[in-house]
Amino acid sequence: MLHAVDESVTPIHIHDMTVAYHKKPVLWDVDLAVPEGKLVGVVGPNGAGKSTMIKAIMDLVPKASGWVHIYGKPYSRMRQVIGYVPQRESVDWDFPINALDVVLMGRYGHIGWVRRPDKIDRELAEEALEKVGMTDFGHRQINQLSGGQQQRVFLARALAQDAQIYLMDEPFAGVDAATERAIIDILMDLRARKKTMLVVHHDLHTVNQYFDWLVLINMRIVAAGETKDVFTDDNLNKTYGGRLTVLSEAAQAVAHHQRGL
Amino acid sequence: MDEFWGPFWIVLTGALAGASCGLLGAYLVLRKMSLLGDALSHAVLPGIVIAFLLSGSRDVIPMFIGAAICGVIATVLIETFHRRWRVQEDSSIGITFTALFALGVVLITAFAGQVDLDQECVLYGEIAYTPWDRLFWGEWDLGPRPVWILGTVFALNLALVLVFYKEFLIASFDAEMALSVGVSAALVHYVLMGAVSVTTVAAFESVGAILVVAMLIVPGASAYLWSDRLKVILTLSALMGVVSAIAGYFLAGVWNSSIAGAMVVVMGALFALSLIFAPHYGLLGRFVRQIRLSLRVARDHVLLKLLRERESQRVSALSWGDLVDTAARWVSGIAIRLLIWQGLITRKNGHFSLGEQGVIHATRLLRNHRLWESYLNQLGLPPDHVHDPADALEHFTDDHLREEIRAALPNIATDPQGKRIPDG
């Protein structure tokens, strides 16, 4: 799938990227060019490498091969362009911090080392909390928030990053209906403002409704493109069906040799 | 040494050691790395001995460098064992620090002639000698050496925490987020561990390798119980180190015992007090909340019992024996007395009945109960399964939640057992 890609206007361009954990490949030869201003769903079974792809884009996990460009440049030079919503379980919610201070972390990338957040940063953080409907909870200890509220805080933190591209790892996981509605409204609003979003998602029922672009993934890209073209029974079978076990068997074989079995 | 300055220097040394360790210790506890602090305080020993052999003196600068290098090596080894070679994390820590400590012990004994390091002193320290261990600048007597060393280390730690507060915070809370905005969580980890190593060495001579572990962990763990604000925890942790040093000194005088030992005993006592009296996470607070909760449930049950009797049999009063909950006689008894005192129920001729306010309360509870039963039934639970869960939920249903349930139900007048859902 080699197209001529105009890199300077392509938010995320992944070329021949392979990611391995302890030499065991979890993502093979990913080629992907995400167009600007789209709300993109990343869908696939458990262990398909959805989170890994998001993390590899941000250099959070090492790539075995290939590269990622953000508007034509490596991630390390484009940090401020990207906002990140990690999985909610990835942090300790008993940490002694309140919601506003978590949201304020979204400003750290702009503030730079050593300098303190100033009044404008605080205002932006409070604005972000307001957008997710959490104004009254800013000074609440984060362990006193419900799961949905915690997810909103994470989203607010990404909004405070004031980015062009948002990478979101399962923002709808384990949230109540009202929160899901609130989150999707914000994503639609971001899209209206020409932001690009890559959203790991697991609920197939809402794919058509939420995303205008779709990446189906199972250890490799099965299909990527406009949702109406990609979200087909045939592609879903390829993503969730049995034929792909060849790749997982190959990964297992590599792992076995690693352990000398 | 005169009567004021002698004790003053000793207390100041202890306080500086306690505050330095307390500041870093709060981060260790926060990052769930207390064990790592323990490990590092032992693992730096070979670094100190080698620095000593190379420099041929007890100069602190080579020792700090030796300790910092050794501490970072230990941290790297632990990480490598765990992440790359997949040894369990606790085993990695255990293996690394015991092996390095043993290496230090072997080095001390093998070079016994050249190493003027007393093993007793390494293990237990000797804070009582502080006033006589002077630092000179040419002819000038600048004061006790340990005070200078620990004072510098405290200033460095404080500067570290103040300057990199933001970076330490994000790296401790969300390492991936930190990395994505360009703050290397690994770098923060190594800086913190380097600081722990240097602090350990600085505190070594005064309090010894074993007690320094307590200074690193105990104040942090105690402070953590008192607050949900990182800044408060850091301040409290350092303060507890200082308070322990002062109180420990005087206690040691009373007991005629080891000063460093008494300081750590005070830390232990402060932890015990925190564990009991800390408002939110303390045992006493938890106990009181539990009692209040039991009382509230018991109170609700008494009100509901009276209302149900009134509803079904037109009996408006019950005797003590009928009213009290036989499964929890004690709590139930207090609840009844409380209700009388609040005027929610009244007693007449040894029988109890609902007061005016009591009826309102009880009706709201009954409405909660029957709404929950209907709701759970609608969710698919058979009618004979809904009573117990509703019984548990009725106490914690406020106006908002009640109306949400009401809205989720079709317009019904009775619960699954056909009993009327009261308005309220």
XYZ file of C-alpha atoms in Angstrom:
685
model
C 0.000 0.000 0.000
C 2.495 2.536 -1.140
C 0.866 5.823 -2.051
C 2.496 9.100 -2.684
C 2.131 10.770 0.701
C 2.501 14.507 1.089
C 4.267 14.383 4.423
C 3.928 18.006 5.471
C 0.121 17.771 5.615
C -0.054 14.214 6.951
C -0.550 14.235 10.750
C 0.710 10.689 11.260
C 2.699 8.760 8.699
C 3.876 5.300 9.740
C 6.267 3.461 7.435
C 7.056 -0.245 7.661
C 6.959 -0.205 11.465
C 7.491 -3.417 13.433
C 7.277 -3.444 17.235
C 8.448 -6.315 19.420
C 8.388 -6.953 23.148
C 11.345 -9.060 24.239
C 11.951 -9.929 20.558
C 8.386 -11.250 20.253
C 6.712 -9.233 17.481
C 3.362 -7.697 18.387
C 2.948 -5.449 15.349
C 4.230 -6.302 11.900
C 5.145 -3.992 9.028
C 2.625 -1.259 9.682
C 2.134 1.247 6.870
C -0.380 3.954 7.619
C -1.027 7.529 6.586
C -3.714 9.168 8.722
C -5.424 12.081 6.949
C -5.888 15.421 8.672
C -9.068 16.398 10.486
C -10.505 12.888 10.784
C -11.878 11.073 13.793
C -10.155 7.736 13.326
C -11.127 4.545 15.153
C -8.540 1.859 15.841
C -10.363 -1.443 16.213
C -9.206 -5.012 16.697
C -9.276 -7.934 19.143
C -7.410 -8.068 22.478
C -3.673 -8.294 22.017
C -3.930 -7.016 18.442
C -1.414 -4.276 19.148
C -3.768 -1.264 19.264
C -2.209 0.340 22.342
C 1.232 -0.666 21.135
C 0.701 1.243 17.888
C -0.324 4.389 19.797
C 2.673 4.077 22.111
C 5.077 3.404 19.261
C 3.935 6.621 17.558
C 5.017 8.528 20.669
C 8.293 6.598 21.106
C 6.980 5.125 24.359
C 7.952 1.647 23.151
C 10.993 1.009 20.954
C 10.465 0.152 17.299
C 12.247 -2.909 15.911
C 12.170 -1.294 12.474
C 10.459 1.424 10.453
C 9.657 5.020 11.327
C 6.856 7.415 12.227
C 6.613 10.999 11.043
C 4.374 13.678 12.507
C 3.709 16.277 9.814
C 6.889 15.099 8.174
C 9.101 15.276 11.242
C 10.125 12.778 13.950
C 8.058 12.727 17.127
C 10.847 14.091 19.330
C 10.559 17.418 17.465
C 6.757 17.435 17.411
C 5.824 16.630 21.029
C 3.747 19.765 21.479
C 1.523 18.832 18.544
C 0.268 15.653 20.210
C -2.157 15.183 23.089
C -2.364 11.814 24.801
C -5.116 10.042 26.735
C -3.655 6.845 28.213
C -5.712 3.920 29.454
C -7.304 4.788 32.750
C -5.759 1.753 34.502
C -2.260 2.904 33.589
C -1.951 5.162 36.650
C -2.434 4.851 40.406
C -5.629 6.749 41.256
C -4.702 6.755 44.961
C -1.872 9.158 44.136
C -2.069 12.275 46.350
C -3.168 14.802 43.744
C -6.391 16.588 42.818
C -8.154 16.693 39.461
C -6.992 20.200 38.538
C -3.330 19.342 39.110
C -3.697 16.282 36.870
C -5.181 18.457 34.126
C -2.383 20.964 34.646
C 0.080 18.221 33.638
C -1.243 18.708 30.118
C 0.585 22.047 30.136
C 3.964 20.618 31.193
C 5.067 19.964 27.607
C 4.520 23.654 26.806
C 6.000 24.986 30.026
C 9.310 23.182 29.636
C 11.759 21.980 32.276
C 12.014 23.604 35.712
C 9.635 26.516 35.032
C 6.409 26.638 37.018
C 2.894 26.676 35.549
C 1.682 30.296 35.464
C -1.738 31.893 35.650
C -2.488 31.294 31.984
C -1.679 27.583 32.352
C -4.066 27.398 35.296
C -6.789 29.139 33.351
C -6.343 26.762 30.437
C -6.534 23.799 32.815
C -9.720 25.140 34.366
C -11.167 25.755 30.916
C -10.395 22.159 29.965
C -12.128 20.911 33.117
C -15.127 23.030 32.228
C -15.303 21.538 28.727
C -15.608 18.040 30.172
C -18.201 19.207 32.698
C -15.948 18.800 35.746
C -15.579 22.387 36.951
C -16.880 21.563 40.413
C -14.454 18.669 40.840
C -11.150 20.477 40.301
C -10.137 20.310 43.943
C -11.473 16.819 44.471
C -8.947 14.115 45.291
C -8.706 11.850 42.256
C -9.516 8.701 44.220
C -12.868 10.260 45.110
C -13.925 10.429 41.463
C -15.993 7.791 39.676
C -14.495 5.885 36.751
C -16.292 8.107 34.260
C -15.124 11.249 36.030
C -11.541 9.978 36.048
C -11.771 9.408 32.319
C -13.059 12.963 31.864
C -10.101 14.278 33.844
C -7.758 12.421 31.499
C -9.569 13.892 28.498
C -9.370 17.366 30.034
C -5.629 16.894 30.491
C -5.278 16.101 26.784
C -7.411 19.162 25.915
C -5.096 21.291 28.046
C -2.262 20.080 25.821
C -3.900 22.158 23.103
C -2.680 19.796 20.385
C -3.312 19.185 16.675
C -3.347 15.432 17.040
C -4.936 13.434 19.870
C -4.038 9.835 20.595
C -6.580 8.181 22.867
C -6.305 4.694 24.343
C -9.792 3.332 25.061
C -11.367 6.577 26.307
C -14.784 4.877 26.371
C -13.720 1.856 28.444
C -15.792 1.402 31.572
C -17.566 4.779 31.494
C -21.246 5.525 32.082
C -23.565 6.478 29.234
C -23.531 10.188 30.134
C -19.718 10.282 30.076
C -19.583 8.423 26.760
C -21.972 11.015 25.313
C -19.923 13.891 26.766
C -16.680 12.457 25.390
C -18.032 11.871 21.887
C -19.434 15.415 21.824
C -15.971 16.759 22.616
C -14.382 14.577 19.935
C -16.918 15.822 17.368
C -16.122 19.386 18.403
C -12.389 18.738 18.008
C -13.026 17.337 14.553
C -14.981 20.446 13.626
C -11.828 22.370 14.570
C -9.769 20.249 12.124
C -8.001 18.227 14.828
C -6.935 14.684 14.016
C -7.804 11.922 16.470
C -6.689 8.314 16.697
C -8.998 6.520 19.125
C -8.558 2.923 20.283
C -12.063 1.509 20.520
C -13.598 -1.864 21.292
C -17.331 -1.444 20.814
C -18.176 -2.485 17.268
C -21.791 -1.248 17.617
C -20.782 2.398 17.702
C -18.035 2.331 15.062
C -20.254 3.540 12.208
C -21.763 6.257 14.331
C -18.536 7.640 15.823
C -15.731 7.360 13.300
C -15.386 8.671 9.775
C -12.134 6.803 9.261
C -11.194 3.369 10.534
C -8.099 1.257 11.084
C -8.705 -2.472 11.545
C -5.771 -4.105 13.191
C -4.658 -7.529 14.297
C -0.912 -7.638 14.687
C -0.848 -5.939 11.313
C -3.065 -3.473 9.520
C -5.948 -5.461 8.075
C -7.617 -2.472 6.465
C -7.580 1.302 6.766
C -9.703 3.962 5.127
C -13.124 5.588 5.163
C -15.362 3.745 7.606
C -18.003 3.084 4.951
C -15.427 1.280 2.795
C -13.524 -0.510 5.536
C -16.201 -1.550 8.020
C -17.355 -4.641 6.098
C -18.136 -8.194 7.193
C -15.261 -9.452 5.108
C -12.738 -7.133 6.792
C -14.140 -7.887 10.244
C -13.717 -11.595 9.548
C -10.142 -10.977 8.565
C -9.582 -8.950 11.763
C -11.313 -11.194 14.245
C -11.263 -14.488 12.291
C -9.025 -17.491 12.605
C -6.701 -17.014 9.663
C -4.626 -14.477 11.478
C -3.458 -16.966 14.041
C -0.573 -17.699 11.670
C 0.984 -14.434 12.812
C 0.484 -15.194 16.486
C 1.907 -18.677 15.931
C 4.952 -17.112 14.322
C 5.312 -14.784 17.316
C 4.987 -17.739 19.679
C 7.633 -19.622 17.722
C 10.031 -16.690 18.021
C 9.349 -16.506 21.743
C 9.932 -20.245 22.147
C 13.287 -20.059 20.451
C 14.146 -17.146 22.701
C 13.564 -19.319 25.745
C 15.441 -22.199 24.154
C 12.429 -24.518 24.121
C 32.288 20.721 74.887
C 29.940 22.956 76.801
C 26.497 22.065 77.950
C 24.579 23.902 75.300
C 26.646 23.397 72.129
C 27.278 19.697 72.614
C 23.618 18.668 72.612
C 22.781 21.372 70.070
C 25.131 19.953 67.432
C 23.910 16.427 68.054
C 20.258 17.400 67.729
C 20.979 19.524 64.657
C 22.810 16.630 63.004
C 19.922 14.282 63.730
C 17.374 16.831 62.545
C 19.235 17.446 59.274
C 19.574 13.703 58.686
C 15.883 13.209 59.478
C 14.753 16.046 57.235
C 16.994 14.994 54.319
C 15.832 11.410 54.511
C 12.215 12.408 55.142
C 12.059 14.570 52.035
C 13.321 11.810 49.726
C 11.539 9.112 51.690
C 8.175 10.703 50.890
C 8.936 10.142 47.199
C 10.058 6.574 47.821
C 6.784 5.768 49.578
C 4.822 7.616 46.909
C 6.498 5.663 44.128
C 6.061 2.406 46.086
C 9.822 2.011 46.253
C 10.470 1.898 49.994
C 12.308 -1.366 49.565
C 14.600 0.295 47.044
C 15.605 2.897 49.638
C 16.439 0.085 52.019
C 18.451 -1.644 49.307
C 20.416 1.443 48.294
C 21.419 2.296 51.830
C 23.228 -1.033 51.939
C 24.361 -1.257 48.340
C 26.495 1.915 48.549
C 28.954 0.316 50.960
C 31.482 -0.943 48.360
C 31.374 2.501 46.737
C 32.408 4.092 50.009
C 35.170 1.571 50.658
C 36.597 1.882 47.144
C 36.463 5.684 47.346
C 38.280 5.424 50.645
C 40.967 3.127 49.247
C 41.510 5.338 46.192
C 41.567 8.663 47.984
C 43.274 7.393 51.103
C 41.202 9.679 53.285
C 37.809 10.081 54.879
C 37.165 13.066 52.658
C 33.462 13.299 51.947
C 33.619 14.328 48.292
C 35.187 11.054 47.033
C 32.814 9.138 49.306
C 29.772 10.907 47.868
C 30.960 10.232 44.349
C 31.647 6.581 45.189
C 28.256 6.224 46.829
C 26.345 7.961 44.048
C 28.017 5.809 41.383
C 27.455 2.658 43.395
C 23.816 3.615 44.030
C 23.098 4.216 40.375
C 24.882 0.963 39.457
C 22.692 -0.852 41.972
C 19.585 0.775 40.485
C 20.624 -0.148 36.952
C 21.369 -3.732 38.052
C 17.967 -4.049 39.718
C 16.211 -2.677 36.617
C 18.230 -4.901 34.292
C 17.666 -8.078 36.305
C 13.979 -7.322 36.432
C 13.148 -5.919 32.997
C 15.663 -7.552 30.710
C 16.412 -10.828 32.380
C 12.951 -11.208 33.931
C 13.948 -11.926 37.512
C 11.074 -11.024 39.886
C 11.392 -7.419 41.010
C 11.625 -8.155 44.756
C 14.207 -10.873 44.087
C 16.209 -8.458 41.930
C 16.314 -5.954 44.767
C 17.175 -8.615 47.344
C 19.970 -10.113 45.267
C 21.538 -6.814 44.273
C 21.716 -5.114 47.632
C 22.844 -8.101 49.673
C 25.540 -8.949 47.116
C 26.852 -5.381 47.021
C 26.708 -4.991 50.783
C 28.583 -8.276 51.205
C 31.193 -7.040 48.736
C 31.601 -3.946 50.898
C 32.014 -6.037 54.040
C 34.604 -8.246 52.316
C 36.503 -5.167 51.122
C 36.543 -3.628 54.586
C 37.866 -6.766 56.209
C 40.335 -7.638 53.424
C 41.873 -4.185 53.558
C 41.438 -3.851 57.296
C 44.878 -2.350 57.666
C 44.209 0.475 55.258
C 40.541 1.085 55.840
C 39.759 3.127 58.858
C 36.074 2.233 58.665
C 34.692 0.708 61.791
C 32.016 -1.867 60.980
C 30.169 -0.996 64.154
C 30.143 2.593 63.042
C 28.895 1.677 59.550
C 26.028 -0.333 60.978
C 25.036 1.774 63.961
C 26.708 5.160 63.446
C 27.851 7.356 66.270
C 25.971 10.590 66.500
C 27.260 11.260 70.024
C 30.758 12.007 68.620
C 29.397 14.717 66.333
C 30.512 17.727 68.420
C 34.156 16.555 68.424
C 34.399 15.802 64.710
C 35.438 19.289 63.597
C 35.884 20.823 60.202
C 38.854 23.168 59.797
C 39.640 25.800 57.196
C 43.321 26.332 57.774
C 43.427 27.346 61.419
C 39.732 28.173 61.547
C 37.352 25.844 63.346
C 34.181 25.894 61.265
C 32.172 23.609 63.532
C 31.232 19.922 63.456
C 31.878 18.193 60.139
C 28.652 16.111 60.114
C 26.582 19.287 60.433
C 28.262 20.746 57.366
C 27.869 17.523 55.390
C 24.264 16.933 56.297
C 23.432 20.615 55.972
C 24.752 20.588 52.416
C 22.895 17.402 51.579
C 19.669 18.789 53.013
C 20.051 21.968 50.973
C 20.701 19.899 47.838
C 17.692 17.660 48.436
C 15.467 20.635 49.124
C 16.677 22.357 45.968
C 16.091 19.173 43.972
C 12.532 18.825 45.236
C 11.714 22.501 44.724
C 13.318 22.933 41.306
C 12.130 19.659 39.791
C 8.823 19.463 41.651
C 6.850 19.383 38.408
C 9.080 16.784 36.759
C 9.114 14.523 39.837
C 5.342 14.836 40.037
C 4.509 13.823 36.475
C 7.154 11.086 36.362
C 5.814 9.603 39.602
C 2.147 9.832 38.638
C 2.203 8.894 34.969
C 5.553 7.772 33.565
C 4.227 7.369 30.012
C 2.649 10.802 29.942
C 5.907 12.200 31.307
C 7.865 10.514 28.531
C 5.429 11.726 25.880
C 5.977 15.356 26.904
C 9.740 14.900 27.077
C 10.341 14.236 30.776
C 12.331 11.029 31.001
C 10.876 9.005 33.855
C 14.035 6.889 33.837
C 16.208 9.958 34.340
C 14.034 11.140 37.218
C 14.316 7.657 38.717
C 18.117 7.664 38.546
C 18.408 11.208 39.894
C 16.193 10.268 42.819
C 18.177 7.101 43.489
C 21.463 8.985 43.225
C 20.152 11.492 45.776
C 19.049 8.655 48.066
C 22.531 7.114 47.829
C 24.321 10.364 48.668
C 21.907 11.125 51.512
C 22.419 7.656 52.899
C 26.178 8.114 52.972
C 25.880 11.540 54.549
C 23.679 10.092 57.271
C 25.802 6.949 57.641
C 28.348 8.201 60.125
C 25.704 9.685 62.344
C 22.917 7.136 62.336
C 24.413 4.069 60.649
C 23.301 1.899 57.726
C 20.428 0.211 59.514
C 18.755 3.192 61.116
C 19.076 5.311 58.006
C 16.579 2.938 56.394
C 14.069 3.870 59.064
C 14.738 7.553 58.466
C 14.068 7.061 54.763
C 10.857 5.096 55.067
C 9.087 5.773 58.357
C 8.481 9.561 58.149
C 7.280 9.256 54.540
C 4.928 6.401 55.365
C 3.579 8.328 58.387
C 3.075 11.579 56.464
C 1.254 9.690 53.714
C -1.475 8.793 56.230
C -2.207 12.429 57.075
C -2.815 14.082 53.751
C -3.832 13.760 50.121
C -1.680 16.713 49.054
C 1.856 16.000 47.911
C 3.212 19.307 49.218
C 1.749 18.655 52.652
C 3.120 15.105 52.654
C 6.626 16.308 51.761
C 6.582 18.993 54.454
C 5.162 16.686 57.108
C 7.640 13.948 56.262
C 10.628 16.284 56.674
C 9.120 17.752 59.853
C 8.614 14.326 61.378
C 12.296 13.627 60.760
C 13.181 16.795 62.663
C 10.773 16.170 65.540
C 12.055 12.608 65.929
C 15.636 13.878 66.167
C 14.811 16.374 68.898
C 12.575 14.084 70.923
C 14.925 11.146 70.384
C 17.867 13.039 71.838
C 16.102 13.829 75.072
C 14.625 10.358 75.307
C 18.119 8.879 74.928
C 19.177 11.063 77.890
C 16.340 9.701 79.988
C 16.973 6.098 78.998
C 20.762 6.509 78.881
C 20.668 4.743 75.496
C 21.870 5.081 71.896
C 20.826 8.491 70.586
C 20.243 7.397 66.967
C 18.304 4.401 68.248
C 16.058 6.607 70.373
C 15.451 8.910 67.392
C 14.195 6.016 65.324
C 12.093 4.741 68.214
C 10.378 8.141 68.226
C 9.798 7.785 64.480
C 8.186 4.432 65.120
C 5.990 6.024 67.768
C 5.027 8.843 65.381
C 4.058 6.246 62.815
C 1.937 4.387 65.370
C 0.224 7.668 66.321
C -0.370 8.464 62.649
C -1.790 5.039 62.030
C -4.249 5.480 64.873
C -5.127 9.182 64.743
C -4.705 10.316 61.114
C -8.128 11.733 60.218
C -8.938 9.944 56.988
C -6.700 6.905 56.784
C -6.158 6.350 60.527
C -7.638 3.385 62.357
C -9.602 5.509 64.804
C -11.201 7.549 62.030
C -12.075 4.407 60.142
C -13.507 2.835 63.277
C -15.648 5.892 64.016
C -16.925 5.975 60.420
C -17.770 2.292 60.642
C -19.673 2.776 63.896
C -21.546 5.733 62.441
C -22.444 3.704 59.397
C -23.682 0.771 61.489
C -25.693 3.183 63.620
C -27.242 4.758 60.574
C -28.242 1.396 59.126
C -29.614 0.253 62.490
C -31.534 3.518 62.853
C -33.040 3.157 59.379
C -34.097 -0.402 60.172
C -35.861 0.678 63.351
C -37.746 3.406 61.478
C -38.712 1.033 58.685
C -39.900 -1.635 61.124
C -42.221 0.823 62.829
C -43.565 2.107 59.524
C -44.173 -1.389 58.133
C -46.003 -2.446 61.304
C -48.158 0.629 61.049
C -48.857 -0.045 57.389
C -49.713 -3.730 57.629
C -51.392 -4.236 60.982
C -52.416 -0.769 61.970
C -50.310 -1.235 65.073
C -48.519 2.033 65.656
C -46.370 1.094 68.635
C -43.939 -1.738 69.375
C -42.328 -2.933 72.581
C -38.535 -2.797 73.067
C -38.246 -6.539 72.552
C -40.084 -6.390 69.218
C -38.255 -3.339 68.004
C -34.662 -4.175 68.804
C -32.710 -6.090 66.160
C -31.746 -9.379 67.808
C -28.805 -9.903 65.460
C -27.187 -6.614 66.497
C -28.721 -5.884 69.877
C -26.069 -3.448 71.032
C -26.022 -1.130 68.002
C -29.772 -1.388 67.611
C -30.259 -0.358 71.242
C -28.101 2.740 70.802
C -29.899 3.563 67.563
C -33.295 3.476 69.320
C -32.066 5.756 72.104
C -30.602 8.083 69.494
C -33.911 8.216 67.638
C -35.761 9.095 70.845
C -33.217 11.790 71.590
C -33.643 13.196 68.068
C -37.418 13.118 68.498
C -37.967 10.827 65.536
C -39.680 8.193 67.675
C -41.521 8.513 70.963
C -41.953 6.142 73.900
C -45.212 5.788 75.759
C -45.892 3.121 78.395
C -42.881 1.125 77.247
C -44.031 1.138 73.625
C -42.386 2.968 70.738
C -44.027 4.767 67.849
C -42.987 7.101 65.037
C -43.009 10.821 65.648
C -44.055 13.297 63.008
C -40.534 13.733 61.610
C -39.973 10.002 62.008
C -42.827 9.244 59.620
C -41.287 11.489 56.969
C -37.876 9.841 57.339
C -39.281 6.338 57.355
C -41.522 6.991 54.364
C -38.559 8.181 52.318
C -36.642 5.022 53.246
C -39.559 2.797 52.346
C -39.860 4.602 49.034
C -36.152 3.987 48.416
C -36.538 0.342 49.289
C -39.526 -0.337 47.066
C -38.167 1.686 44.177
C -34.980 -0.354 44.323
C -36.977 -3.589 44.417
C -38.941 -2.540 41.354
C -35.804 -1.419 39.573
C -33.880 -4.613 40.300
C -36.919 -6.647 39.288
C -37.061 -4.755 36.021
C -33.387 -5.566 35.476
C -34.378 -9.252 35.533
C -33.940 -10.296 39.151
C -36.873 -12.488 40.304
C -39.151 -10.832 42.932
C -37.887 -13.083 45.753
C -34.277 -11.988 45.098
C -34.731 -8.243 45.291
C -35.349 -7.652 48.997
C -31.810 -8.084 50.309
C -30.024 -5.901 47.763
C -32.709 -3.226 48.183
C -32.186 -3.482 51.933
C -28.520 -2.645 51.462
C -29.076 0.162 48.939
C -31.972 1.975 50.621
C -29.665 3.721 53.137
C -27.458 5.319 50.526
C -30.003 6.697 48.107
C -30.180 10.465 48.006
C -32.831 12.605 46.297
C -30.896 12.695 43.045
C -30.409 8.944 42.771
C -33.996 8.314 43.864
C -35.380 10.431 41.055
C -33.074 8.743 38.571
C -34.496 5.358 39.532
C -38.020 6.751 39.419
C -37.342 8.062 35.912
C -35.971 4.708 34.763
C -39.163 2.913 35.822
C -42.542 2.920 34.090
C -45.233 4.750 36.018
C -45.980 2.156 38.666
C -47.655 2.377 42.037
C -46.510 -0.878 43.642
C -43.327 -2.878 44.071
C -42.880 -6.491 42.801
C -44.620 -7.845 45.935
C -47.590 -5.625 45.181
C -46.914 -3.229 48.044
C -47.591 0.435 47.506
C -44.591 2.670 46.780
C -45.182 5.649 49.057
C -44.688 9.211 47.872
C -41.992 11.161 49.601
